[in-house]
Coordinates of C-alpha atoms in Angstrom, one line a residue:
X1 CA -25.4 -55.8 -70.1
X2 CA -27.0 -52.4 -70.0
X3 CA -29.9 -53.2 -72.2
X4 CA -30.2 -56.3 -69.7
X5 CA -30.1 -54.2 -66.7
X6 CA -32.8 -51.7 -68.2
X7 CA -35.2 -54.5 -69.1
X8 CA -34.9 -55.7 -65.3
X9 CA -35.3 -52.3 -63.9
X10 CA -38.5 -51.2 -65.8
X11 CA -39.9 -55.1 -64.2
X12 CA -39.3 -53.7 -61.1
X13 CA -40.3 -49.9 -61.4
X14 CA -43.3 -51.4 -63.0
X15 CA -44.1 -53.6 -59.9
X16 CA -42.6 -57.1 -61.6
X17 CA -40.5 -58.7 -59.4
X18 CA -37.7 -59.8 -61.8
X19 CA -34.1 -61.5 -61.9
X20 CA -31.1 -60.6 -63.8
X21 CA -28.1 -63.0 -65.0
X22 CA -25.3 -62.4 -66.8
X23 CA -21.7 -63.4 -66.3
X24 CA -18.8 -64.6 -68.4
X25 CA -17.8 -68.3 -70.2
X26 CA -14.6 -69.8 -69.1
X27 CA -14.4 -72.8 -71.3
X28 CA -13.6 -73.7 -75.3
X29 CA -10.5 -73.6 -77.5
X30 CA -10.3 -70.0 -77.6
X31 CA -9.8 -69.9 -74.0
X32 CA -7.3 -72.8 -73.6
X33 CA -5.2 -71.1 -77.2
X34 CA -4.3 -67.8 -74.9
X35 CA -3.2 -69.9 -72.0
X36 CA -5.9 -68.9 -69.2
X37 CA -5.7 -70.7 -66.5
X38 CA -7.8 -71.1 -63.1
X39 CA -6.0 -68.0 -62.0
X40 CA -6.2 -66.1 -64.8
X41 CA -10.2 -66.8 -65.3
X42 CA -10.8 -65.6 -62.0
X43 CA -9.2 -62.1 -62.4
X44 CA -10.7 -62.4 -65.9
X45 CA -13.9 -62.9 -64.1
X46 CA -13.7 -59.8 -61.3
X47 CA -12.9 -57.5 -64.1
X48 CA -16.2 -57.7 -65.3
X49 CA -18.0 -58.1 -61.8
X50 CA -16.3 -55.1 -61.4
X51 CA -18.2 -53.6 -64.5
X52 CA -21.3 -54.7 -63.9
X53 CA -21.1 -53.2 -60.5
X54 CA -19.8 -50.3 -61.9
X55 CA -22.3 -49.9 -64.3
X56 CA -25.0 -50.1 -61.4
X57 CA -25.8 -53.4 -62.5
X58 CA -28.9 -55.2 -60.4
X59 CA -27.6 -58.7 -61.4
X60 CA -28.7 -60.9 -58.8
X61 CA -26.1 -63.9 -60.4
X62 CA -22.7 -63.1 -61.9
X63 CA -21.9 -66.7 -63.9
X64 CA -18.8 -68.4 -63.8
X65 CA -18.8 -71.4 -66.1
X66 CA -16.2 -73.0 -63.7
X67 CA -18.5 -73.2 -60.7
X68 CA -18.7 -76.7 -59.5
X69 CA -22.8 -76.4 -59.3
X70 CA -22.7 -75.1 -63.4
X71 CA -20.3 -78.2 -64.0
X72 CA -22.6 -80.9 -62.1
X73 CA -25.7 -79.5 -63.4
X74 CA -24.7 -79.7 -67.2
X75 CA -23.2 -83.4 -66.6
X76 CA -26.6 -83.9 -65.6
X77 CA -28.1 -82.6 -68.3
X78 CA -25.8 -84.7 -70.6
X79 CA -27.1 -87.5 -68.6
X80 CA -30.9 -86.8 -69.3
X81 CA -30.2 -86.4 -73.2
X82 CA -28.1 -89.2 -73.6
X83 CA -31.1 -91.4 -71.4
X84 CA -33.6 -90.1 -73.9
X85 CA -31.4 -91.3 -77.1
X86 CA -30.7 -87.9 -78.7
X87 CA -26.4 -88.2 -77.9
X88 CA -24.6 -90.6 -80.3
X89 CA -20.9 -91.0 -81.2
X90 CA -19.1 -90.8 -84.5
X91 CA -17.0 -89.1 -86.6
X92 CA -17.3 -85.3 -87.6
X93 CA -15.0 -83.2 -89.8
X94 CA -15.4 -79.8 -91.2
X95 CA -13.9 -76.0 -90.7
X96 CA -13.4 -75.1 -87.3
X97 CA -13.1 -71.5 -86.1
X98 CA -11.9 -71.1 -82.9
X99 CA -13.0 -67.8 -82.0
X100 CA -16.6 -68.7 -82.7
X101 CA -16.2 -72.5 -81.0
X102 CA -18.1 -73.8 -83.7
X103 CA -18.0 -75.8 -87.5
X104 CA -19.0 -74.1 -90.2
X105 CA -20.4 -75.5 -93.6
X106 CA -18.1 -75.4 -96.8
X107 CA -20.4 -73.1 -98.4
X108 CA -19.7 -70.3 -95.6
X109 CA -16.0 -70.6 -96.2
X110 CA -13.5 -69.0 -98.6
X111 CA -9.8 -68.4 -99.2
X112 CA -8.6 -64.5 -98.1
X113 CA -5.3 -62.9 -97.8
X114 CA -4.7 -61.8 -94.2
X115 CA -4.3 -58.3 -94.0
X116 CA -1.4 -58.4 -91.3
X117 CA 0.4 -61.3 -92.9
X118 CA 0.0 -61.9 -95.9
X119 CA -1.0 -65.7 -95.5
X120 CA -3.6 -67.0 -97.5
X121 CA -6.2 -68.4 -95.0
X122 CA -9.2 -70.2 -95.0
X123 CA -12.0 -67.9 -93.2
X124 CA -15.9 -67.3 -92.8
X125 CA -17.4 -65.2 -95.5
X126 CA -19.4 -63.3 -93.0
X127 CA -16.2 -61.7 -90.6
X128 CA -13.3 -62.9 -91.7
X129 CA -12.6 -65.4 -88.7
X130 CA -9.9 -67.8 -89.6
X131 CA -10.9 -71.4 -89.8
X132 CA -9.1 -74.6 -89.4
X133 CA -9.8 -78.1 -90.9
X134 CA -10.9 -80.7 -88.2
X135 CA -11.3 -84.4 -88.5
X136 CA -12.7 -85.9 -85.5
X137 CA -14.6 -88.4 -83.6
X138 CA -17.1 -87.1 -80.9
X139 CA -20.8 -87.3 -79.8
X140 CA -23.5 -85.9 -81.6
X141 CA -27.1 -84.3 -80.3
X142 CA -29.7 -85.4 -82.8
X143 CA -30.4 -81.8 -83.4
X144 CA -32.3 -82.8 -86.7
X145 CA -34.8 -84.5 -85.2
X146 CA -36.2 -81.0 -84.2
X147 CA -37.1 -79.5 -87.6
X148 CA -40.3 -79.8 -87.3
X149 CA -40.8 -79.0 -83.3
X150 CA -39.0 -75.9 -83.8
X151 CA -41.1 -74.7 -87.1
X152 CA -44.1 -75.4 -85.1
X153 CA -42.8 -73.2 -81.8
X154 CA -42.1 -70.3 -84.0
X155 CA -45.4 -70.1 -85.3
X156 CA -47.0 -70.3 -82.5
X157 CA -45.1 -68.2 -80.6
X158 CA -44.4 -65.1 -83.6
X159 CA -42.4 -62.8 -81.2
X160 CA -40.3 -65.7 -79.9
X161 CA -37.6 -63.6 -81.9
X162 CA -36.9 -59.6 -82.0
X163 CA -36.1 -58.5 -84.4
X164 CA -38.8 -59.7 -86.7
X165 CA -36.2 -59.7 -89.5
X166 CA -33.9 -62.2 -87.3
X167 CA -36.8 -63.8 -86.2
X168 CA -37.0 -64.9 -90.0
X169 CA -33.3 -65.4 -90.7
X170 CA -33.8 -68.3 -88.0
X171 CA -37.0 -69.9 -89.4
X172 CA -35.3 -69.6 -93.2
X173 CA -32.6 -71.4 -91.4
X174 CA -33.8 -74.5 -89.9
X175 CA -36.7 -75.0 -92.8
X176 CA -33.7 -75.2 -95.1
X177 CA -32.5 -78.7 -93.1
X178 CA -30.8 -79.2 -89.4
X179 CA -27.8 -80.9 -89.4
X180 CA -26.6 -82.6 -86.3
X181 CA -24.8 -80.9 -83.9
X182 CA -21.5 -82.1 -82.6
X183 CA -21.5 -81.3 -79.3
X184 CA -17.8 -82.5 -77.9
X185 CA -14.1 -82.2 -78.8
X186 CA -11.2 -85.1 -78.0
X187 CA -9.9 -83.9 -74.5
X188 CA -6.4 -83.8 -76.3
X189 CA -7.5 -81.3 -78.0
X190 CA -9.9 -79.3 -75.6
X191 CA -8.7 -80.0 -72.2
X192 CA -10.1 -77.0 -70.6
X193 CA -13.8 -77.4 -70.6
X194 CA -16.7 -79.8 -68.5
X195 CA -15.4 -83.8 -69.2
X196 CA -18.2 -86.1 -71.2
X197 CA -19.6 -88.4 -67.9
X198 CA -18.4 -91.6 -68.4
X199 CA -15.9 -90.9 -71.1
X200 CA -12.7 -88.6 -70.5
X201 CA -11.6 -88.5 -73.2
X202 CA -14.2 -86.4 -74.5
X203 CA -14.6 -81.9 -73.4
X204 CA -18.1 -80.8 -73.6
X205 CA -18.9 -78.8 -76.3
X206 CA -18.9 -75.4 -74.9
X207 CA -21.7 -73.7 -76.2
X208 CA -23.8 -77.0 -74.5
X209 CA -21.7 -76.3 -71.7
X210 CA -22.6 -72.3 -71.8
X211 CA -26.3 -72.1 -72.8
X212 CA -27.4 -74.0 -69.8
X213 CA -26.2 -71.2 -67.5
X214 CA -29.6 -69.7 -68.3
X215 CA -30.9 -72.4 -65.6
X216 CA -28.3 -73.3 -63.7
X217 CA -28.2 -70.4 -62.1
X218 CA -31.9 -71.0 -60.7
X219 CA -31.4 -74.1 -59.0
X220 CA -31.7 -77.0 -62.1
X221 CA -31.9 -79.8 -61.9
X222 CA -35.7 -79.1 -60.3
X223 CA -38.1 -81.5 -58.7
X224 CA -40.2 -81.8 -61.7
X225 CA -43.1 -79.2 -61.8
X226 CA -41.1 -76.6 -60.1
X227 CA -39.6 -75.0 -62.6
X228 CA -41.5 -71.4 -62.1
X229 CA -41.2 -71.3 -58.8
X230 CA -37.5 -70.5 -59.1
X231 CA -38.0 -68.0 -62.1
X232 CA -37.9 -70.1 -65.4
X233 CA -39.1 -69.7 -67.8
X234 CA -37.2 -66.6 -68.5
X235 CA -39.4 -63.6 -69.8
X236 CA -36.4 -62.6 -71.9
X237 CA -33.0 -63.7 -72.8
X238 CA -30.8 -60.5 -74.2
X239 CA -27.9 -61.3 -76.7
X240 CA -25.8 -60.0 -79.8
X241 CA -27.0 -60.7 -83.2
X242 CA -23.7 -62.7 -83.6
X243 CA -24.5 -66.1 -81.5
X244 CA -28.5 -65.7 -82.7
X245 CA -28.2 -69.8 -83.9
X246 CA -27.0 -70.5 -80.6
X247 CA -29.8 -69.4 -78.6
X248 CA -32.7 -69.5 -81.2
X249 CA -31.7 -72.9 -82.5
X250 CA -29.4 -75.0 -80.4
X251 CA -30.7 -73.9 -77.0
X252 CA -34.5 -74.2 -77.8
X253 CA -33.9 -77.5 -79.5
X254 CA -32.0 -79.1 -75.6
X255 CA -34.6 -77.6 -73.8
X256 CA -37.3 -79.2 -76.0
X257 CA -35.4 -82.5 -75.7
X258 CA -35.5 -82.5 -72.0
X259 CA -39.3 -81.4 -71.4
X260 CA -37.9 -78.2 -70.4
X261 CA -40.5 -74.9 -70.8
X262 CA -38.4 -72.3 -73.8
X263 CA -37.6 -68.5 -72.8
X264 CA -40.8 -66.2 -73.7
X265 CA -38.6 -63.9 -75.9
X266 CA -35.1 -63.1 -77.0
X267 CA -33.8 -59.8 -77.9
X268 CA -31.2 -59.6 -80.2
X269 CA -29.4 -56.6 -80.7
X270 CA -26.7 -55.3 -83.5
X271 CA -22.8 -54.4 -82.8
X272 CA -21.4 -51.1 -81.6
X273 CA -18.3 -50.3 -84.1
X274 CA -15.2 -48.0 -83.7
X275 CA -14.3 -45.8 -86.8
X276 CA -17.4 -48.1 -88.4
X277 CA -15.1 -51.5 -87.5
X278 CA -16.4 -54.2 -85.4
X279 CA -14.8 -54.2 -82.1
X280 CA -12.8 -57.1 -81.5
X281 CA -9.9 -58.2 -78.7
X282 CA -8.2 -60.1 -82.1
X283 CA -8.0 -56.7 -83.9
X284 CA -7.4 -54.4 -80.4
X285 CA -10.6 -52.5 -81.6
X286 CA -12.6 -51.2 -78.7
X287 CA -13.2 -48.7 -76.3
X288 CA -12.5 -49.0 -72.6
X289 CA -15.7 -48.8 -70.4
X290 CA -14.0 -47.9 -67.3
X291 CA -12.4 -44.8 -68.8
X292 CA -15.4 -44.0 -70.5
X293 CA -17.5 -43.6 -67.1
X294 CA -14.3 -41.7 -65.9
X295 CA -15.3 -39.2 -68.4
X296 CA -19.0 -39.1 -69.0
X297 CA -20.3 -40.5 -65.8
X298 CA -22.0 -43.3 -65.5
X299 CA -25.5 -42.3 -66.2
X300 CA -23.9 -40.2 -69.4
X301 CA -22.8 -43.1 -70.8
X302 CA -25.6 -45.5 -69.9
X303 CA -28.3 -43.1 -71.5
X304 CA -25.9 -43.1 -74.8
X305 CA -25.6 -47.1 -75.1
X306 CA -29.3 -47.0 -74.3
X307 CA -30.3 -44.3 -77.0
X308 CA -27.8 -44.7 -79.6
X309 CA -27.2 -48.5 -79.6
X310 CA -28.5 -50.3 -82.8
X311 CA -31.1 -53.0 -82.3
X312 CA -31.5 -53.7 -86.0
X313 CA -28.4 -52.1 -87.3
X314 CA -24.8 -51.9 -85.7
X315 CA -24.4 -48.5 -84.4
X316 CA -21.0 -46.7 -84.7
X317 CA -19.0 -45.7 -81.6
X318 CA -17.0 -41.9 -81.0
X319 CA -16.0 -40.5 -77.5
X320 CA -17.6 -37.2 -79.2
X321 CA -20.8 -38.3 -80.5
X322 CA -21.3 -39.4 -76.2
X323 CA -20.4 -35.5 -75.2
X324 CA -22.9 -34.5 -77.8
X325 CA -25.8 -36.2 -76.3
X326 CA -24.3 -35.5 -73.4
X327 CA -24.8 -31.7 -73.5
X328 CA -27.5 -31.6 -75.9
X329 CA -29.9 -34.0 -74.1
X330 CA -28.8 -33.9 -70.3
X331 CA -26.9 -31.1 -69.9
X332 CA -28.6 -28.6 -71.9
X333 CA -32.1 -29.5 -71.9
X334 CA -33.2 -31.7 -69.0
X335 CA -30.4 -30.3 -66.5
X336 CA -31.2 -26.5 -67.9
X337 CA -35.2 -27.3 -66.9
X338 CA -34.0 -28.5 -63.9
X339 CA -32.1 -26.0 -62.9
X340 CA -34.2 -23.2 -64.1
X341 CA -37.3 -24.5 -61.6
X342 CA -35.4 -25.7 -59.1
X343 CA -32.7 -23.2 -58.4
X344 CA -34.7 -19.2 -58.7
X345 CA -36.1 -18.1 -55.2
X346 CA -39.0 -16.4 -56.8
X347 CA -41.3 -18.8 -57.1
X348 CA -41.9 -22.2 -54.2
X349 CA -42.5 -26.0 -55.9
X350 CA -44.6 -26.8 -52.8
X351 CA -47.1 -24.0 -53.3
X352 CA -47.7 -24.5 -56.8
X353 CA -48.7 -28.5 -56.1
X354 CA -50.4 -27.2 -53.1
X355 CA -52.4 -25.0 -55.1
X356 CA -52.7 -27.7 -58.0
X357 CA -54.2 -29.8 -55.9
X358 CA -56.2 -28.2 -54.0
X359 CA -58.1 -26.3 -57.2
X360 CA -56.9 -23.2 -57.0
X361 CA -55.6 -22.8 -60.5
X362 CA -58.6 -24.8 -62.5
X363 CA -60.1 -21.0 -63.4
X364 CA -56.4 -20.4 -65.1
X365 CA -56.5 -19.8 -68.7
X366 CA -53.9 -22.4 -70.9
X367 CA -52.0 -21.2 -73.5
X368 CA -51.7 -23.8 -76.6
X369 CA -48.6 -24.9 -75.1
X370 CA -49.9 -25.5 -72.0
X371 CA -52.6 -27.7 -73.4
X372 CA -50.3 -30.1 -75.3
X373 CA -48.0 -30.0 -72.5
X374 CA -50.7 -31.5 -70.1
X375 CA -52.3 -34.0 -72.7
X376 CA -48.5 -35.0 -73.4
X377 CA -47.5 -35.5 -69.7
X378 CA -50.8 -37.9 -69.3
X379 CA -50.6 -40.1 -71.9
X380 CA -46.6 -39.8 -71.2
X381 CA -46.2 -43.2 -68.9
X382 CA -48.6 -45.3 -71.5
X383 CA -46.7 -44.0 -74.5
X384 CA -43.0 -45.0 -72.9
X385 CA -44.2 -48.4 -71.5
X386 CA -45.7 -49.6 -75.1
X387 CA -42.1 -48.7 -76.6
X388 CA -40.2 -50.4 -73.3
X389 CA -42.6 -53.6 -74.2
X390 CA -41.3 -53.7 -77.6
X391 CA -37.7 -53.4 -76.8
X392 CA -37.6 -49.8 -78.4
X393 CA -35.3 -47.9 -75.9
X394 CA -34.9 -45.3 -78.2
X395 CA -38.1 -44.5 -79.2
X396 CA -39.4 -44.2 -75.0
X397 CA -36.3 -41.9 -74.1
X398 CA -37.2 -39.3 -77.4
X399 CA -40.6 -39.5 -76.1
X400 CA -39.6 -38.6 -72.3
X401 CA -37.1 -36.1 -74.1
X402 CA -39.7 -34.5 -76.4
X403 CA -41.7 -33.5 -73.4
X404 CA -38.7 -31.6 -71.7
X405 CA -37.8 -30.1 -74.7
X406 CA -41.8 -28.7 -74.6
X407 CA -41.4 -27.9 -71.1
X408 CA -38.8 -25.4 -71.8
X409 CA -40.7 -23.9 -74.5
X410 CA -43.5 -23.5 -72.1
X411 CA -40.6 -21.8 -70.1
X412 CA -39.5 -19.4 -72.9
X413 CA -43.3 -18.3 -73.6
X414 CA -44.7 -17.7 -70.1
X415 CA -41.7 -16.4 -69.0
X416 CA -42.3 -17.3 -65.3
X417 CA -39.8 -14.7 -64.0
X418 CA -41.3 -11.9 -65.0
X419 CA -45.0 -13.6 -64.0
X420 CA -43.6 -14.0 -60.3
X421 CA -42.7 -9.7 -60.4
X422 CA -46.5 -9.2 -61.8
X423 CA -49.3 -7.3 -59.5
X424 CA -51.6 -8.2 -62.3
X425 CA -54.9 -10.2 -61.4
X426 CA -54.2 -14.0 -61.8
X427 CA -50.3 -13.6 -62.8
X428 CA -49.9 -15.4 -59.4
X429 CA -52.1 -18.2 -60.3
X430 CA -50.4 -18.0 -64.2
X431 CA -46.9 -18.3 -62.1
X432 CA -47.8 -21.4 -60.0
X433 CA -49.6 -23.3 -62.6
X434 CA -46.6 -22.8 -64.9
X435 CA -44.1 -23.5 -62.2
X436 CA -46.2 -26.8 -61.8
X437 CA -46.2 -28.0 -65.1
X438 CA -42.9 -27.6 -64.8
X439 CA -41.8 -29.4 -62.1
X440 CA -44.7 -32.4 -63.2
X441 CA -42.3 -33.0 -66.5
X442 CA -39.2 -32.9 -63.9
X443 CA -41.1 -35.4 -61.9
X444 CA -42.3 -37.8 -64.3
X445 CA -39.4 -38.0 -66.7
X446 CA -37.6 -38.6 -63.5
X447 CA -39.5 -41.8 -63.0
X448 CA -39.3 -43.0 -66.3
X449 CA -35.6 -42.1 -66.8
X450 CA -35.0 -44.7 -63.5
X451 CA -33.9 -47.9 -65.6
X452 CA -31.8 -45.9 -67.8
X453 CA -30.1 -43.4 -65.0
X454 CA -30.3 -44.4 -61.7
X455 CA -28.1 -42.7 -60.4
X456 CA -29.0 -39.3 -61.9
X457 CA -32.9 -39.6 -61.8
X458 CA -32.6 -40.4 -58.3
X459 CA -30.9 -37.4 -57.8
X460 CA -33.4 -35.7 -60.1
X461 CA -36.2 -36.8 -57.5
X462 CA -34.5 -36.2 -54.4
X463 CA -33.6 -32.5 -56.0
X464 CA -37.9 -32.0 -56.1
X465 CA -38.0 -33.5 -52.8
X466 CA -40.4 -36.8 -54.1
X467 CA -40.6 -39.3 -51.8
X468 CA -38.7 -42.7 -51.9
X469 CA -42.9 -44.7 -52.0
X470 CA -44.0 -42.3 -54.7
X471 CA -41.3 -42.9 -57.4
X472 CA -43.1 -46.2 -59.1
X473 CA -44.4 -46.3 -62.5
X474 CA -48.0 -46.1 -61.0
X475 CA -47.0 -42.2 -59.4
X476 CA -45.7 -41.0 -63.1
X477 CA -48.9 -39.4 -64.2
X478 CA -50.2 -35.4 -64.2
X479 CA -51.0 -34.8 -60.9
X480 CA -51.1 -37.8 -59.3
X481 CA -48.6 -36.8 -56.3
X482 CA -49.9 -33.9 -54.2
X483 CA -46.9 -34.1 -51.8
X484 CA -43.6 -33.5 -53.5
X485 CA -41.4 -29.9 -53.7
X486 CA -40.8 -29.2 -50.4
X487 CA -36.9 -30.4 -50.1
X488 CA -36.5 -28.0 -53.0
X489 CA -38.5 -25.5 -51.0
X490 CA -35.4 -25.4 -47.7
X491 CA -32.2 -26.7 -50.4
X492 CA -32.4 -24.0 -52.6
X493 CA -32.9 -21.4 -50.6
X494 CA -30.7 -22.4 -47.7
X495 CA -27.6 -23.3 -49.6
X496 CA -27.4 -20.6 -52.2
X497 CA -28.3 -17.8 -49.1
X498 CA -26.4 -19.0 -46.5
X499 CA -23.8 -20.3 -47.4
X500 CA -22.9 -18.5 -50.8
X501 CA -23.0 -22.1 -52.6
X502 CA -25.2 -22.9 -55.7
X503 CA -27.6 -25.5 -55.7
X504 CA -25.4 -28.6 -57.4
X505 CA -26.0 -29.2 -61.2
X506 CA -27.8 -32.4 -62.2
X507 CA -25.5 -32.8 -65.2
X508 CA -22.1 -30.2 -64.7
X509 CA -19.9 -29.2 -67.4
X510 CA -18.0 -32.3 -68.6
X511 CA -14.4 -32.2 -68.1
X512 CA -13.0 -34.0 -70.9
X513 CA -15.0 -33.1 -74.1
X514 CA -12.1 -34.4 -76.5

């Protein structure tokens, strides 16, 4: 969700207007074997609205596969398929496993010995899932019939996939051969799910039933011809590497048999693990996201998902390894910047832009630092965006981080608080131009840093006293905002003089390191 969230929000800072879905699936065996019922998906369903507002989520949908609008709109869909001849009936058997609602092939099968029992089980050779032998008669979706048209999409369309190395996994895939896809269980056997139309005695498949969410959402069934108009197609879908076949194979293959335009791109991204095991409700592996914001804060914990989280490889979850990036990254280096510019009364924000802009400090000599500081701060908003447009959330936040972590060397090696005591020629103009550099990194990086901490770059901006119309991507550039500083100018000053109280931190001391 976060990832999703950060995509939408760099759209937006960048002047995109964009929309966000995400939500939860309420259908399949899995859900029917624990017993949830209409009662029990709905408080299912507010526990992770309540997340995703929690996480200051800018969903504009929240998806519940039980809506009666999701429910008429995949019936329809059915309806279109079946009209085009691509739905048949017959008999299907194979291994089941419940938790993945899907068959798998013999071949990705084998005997194990569960750990926790001792019972010699059939499961998938890729996680251990438990699978069951099924022998049924339902419809099929012609899915081989798409070989070809789906070989000829992903080389015309090379970054379809990211991943490259999952984009190949899928093309490997369906050049090996596309079996058809079963796409409905026996109502005895699956009650809980969308009925066939026309035929009760047949549940949806509910991974048909789920993928068409995507649309459903934005108002299809369309008049034909007005699919954009309401959003599709999607510039990006994001999902875990685990249900890649789902949305790279099955999903591009119905919207190919219904005329419908495919998604631009779809991110897939690896697991987080807990003590280097995949987190699972089955195994009671996980972490618990609300009491993880309790103790990190919201922004803490969105910057770590964001700059630890694997995209290629899983990465590996520990409540310390967030308090480490936590203090090394926030606390320490961009909340010890802020906090050494924004909190001394020697020196004013406002007159150093004032003077900035108005030329008085072009005659100023640059140290080294200085140089690379400036050449690094304008190039700054180019370098993140080309890592944002490949997915690379890591590699824009070390960027925006390598250019604090300058910024306090510049800090170190002027030493601005012994500049602002100086009745040497030009130490004034030294001071402001340093105290400007200074607070053009805070500025910036605050920009940048609003789809991965809203909260806290917000704060960061309103600390320097930037205004609400000059916080868009076009504004984060050296010197491009001549009127910012002068909040920071009366806050300071006011608050630490008169009333004994010190200017807030941006990132305080965290209470719970353990």
């Amino acid at each position: 969700m976060v990832l999703a969230d950060i995509v939408k929000r760099w759209q937006l800072l960048s002047g995109i207007s964009a929309i966000l879905s995400t939500g939860i699936d309420e259908h399949g065996m899995k859900v029917t074997t624990v017993q949830i019922d209409a009662i029990g998906n709905t408080e299912r369903a507010e526990v992770f609205k309540d997340l995703a507002s929690r996480m200051h989520m800018l969903n504009d949908h929240f998806v519940r596969t039980t809506e009666p609008k999701h429910k008429d709109a995949v019936q329809f869909a059915w309806h279109l398929l079946d009209r085009a001849g691509y739905i048949y009936k017959s008999n299907h058997e194979g291994w089941y496993s419940v938790s993945d609602e899907t068959f798998f092939p013999a071949s990705s099968v084998h005997v194990i010995i569960e750990p926790t029992s001792g019972r010699k089980i059939m499961a998938t050779k890729d996680d251990g899932k438990e699978v069951e032998w099924t022998s049924e008669t339902n419809y099929h979706f012609k899915l081989s019939a798409f070989r070809e048209p789906l070989l000829r999409f992903y080389e015309e369309h090379p970054q379809f996939i990211t991943p490259r190395s999952r984009m190949d996994e899928i093309v490997a895939s369906v050049r090996s051969g596309l079996d058809d896809l079963s796409i409905s269980r026996p109502s005895e056997r699956l009650s809980w799910g969308i009925p066939v139309p026309h035929d009760t005695s047949q549940t949806i498949y509910v991974w048909l039933d789920a993928l068409f969410n995507y649309i459903t959402q934005i108002g299809f069934p369309w008049t034909p011809g007005k699919e954009s108009s309401a959003g599709w197609p999607a510039d990006c879908h994001v999902i875990g590497k685990d249900i890649t076949r789902f949305h790279c194979i099955y999903w591009p293959a119905f919207l190919l048999a219904l005329n419908i335009p495919l998604p631009k791109q779809i991110l897939t991204h690896a697991h987080w693990t807990l003590g280097r095991r995949k987190m699972a409700k089955s195994t009671g592996v996980g972490v618990d996201p609300f009491l993880a914001m309790e103790r990190f804060g919201i922004d803490g914990l969105r910057y770590y998902l964001a700059k630890d989280g694997g995209i290629i490889d899983d990465a590996d979850y520990a409540n310390e390894f967030v308090a480490d990036r936590y203090n090394a990254e926030l606390k320490n280096t961009l909340g010890n910047l802020a906090s050494r510019i924004l909190k001394p009364t020697k020196w004013k924000v406002s007159r150093a832009v004032m003077n900035f802009q108005a030329g008085k400090l072009a005659q100023t000599t640059l140290v080294d630092i200085q140089e690379e500081l400036q050449t690094t701060l304008s190039s700054l908003k180019e370098d993140v965006s080309k890592d944002m447009l490949a997915f690379n959330f890591r590699g824009a936040l070390q960027k925006i981080m390598a250019a604090v972590h300058m910024t306090n060397s510049l800090m170190q090696n002027t030493a601005p608080w012994k500049l602002a005591h100086s009745k040497k020629s030009g130490d004034r103009e030294r001071l402001d131009l340093v105290i400007f550099e200074c607070s053009e990194t805070l500025r910036i990086s605050g920009i940048l840093l609003q789809p991965f901490m809203p909260g806290k770059a917000t704060q960061l901006l309103e600390m320097l006293g930037v205004l609400a119309n000059r916080r868009s991507f076009k504004f984060a550039s050296f010197g491009l905002d001549p009127q910012y500083g002068r909040r920071h100018d009366i806050e300071p000053t006011s608050v630490s003089k008169g009333s004994g109280k010190a200017l807030p931190a941006l990132f305080p001391t965290l209470t719970c390191e353990n």
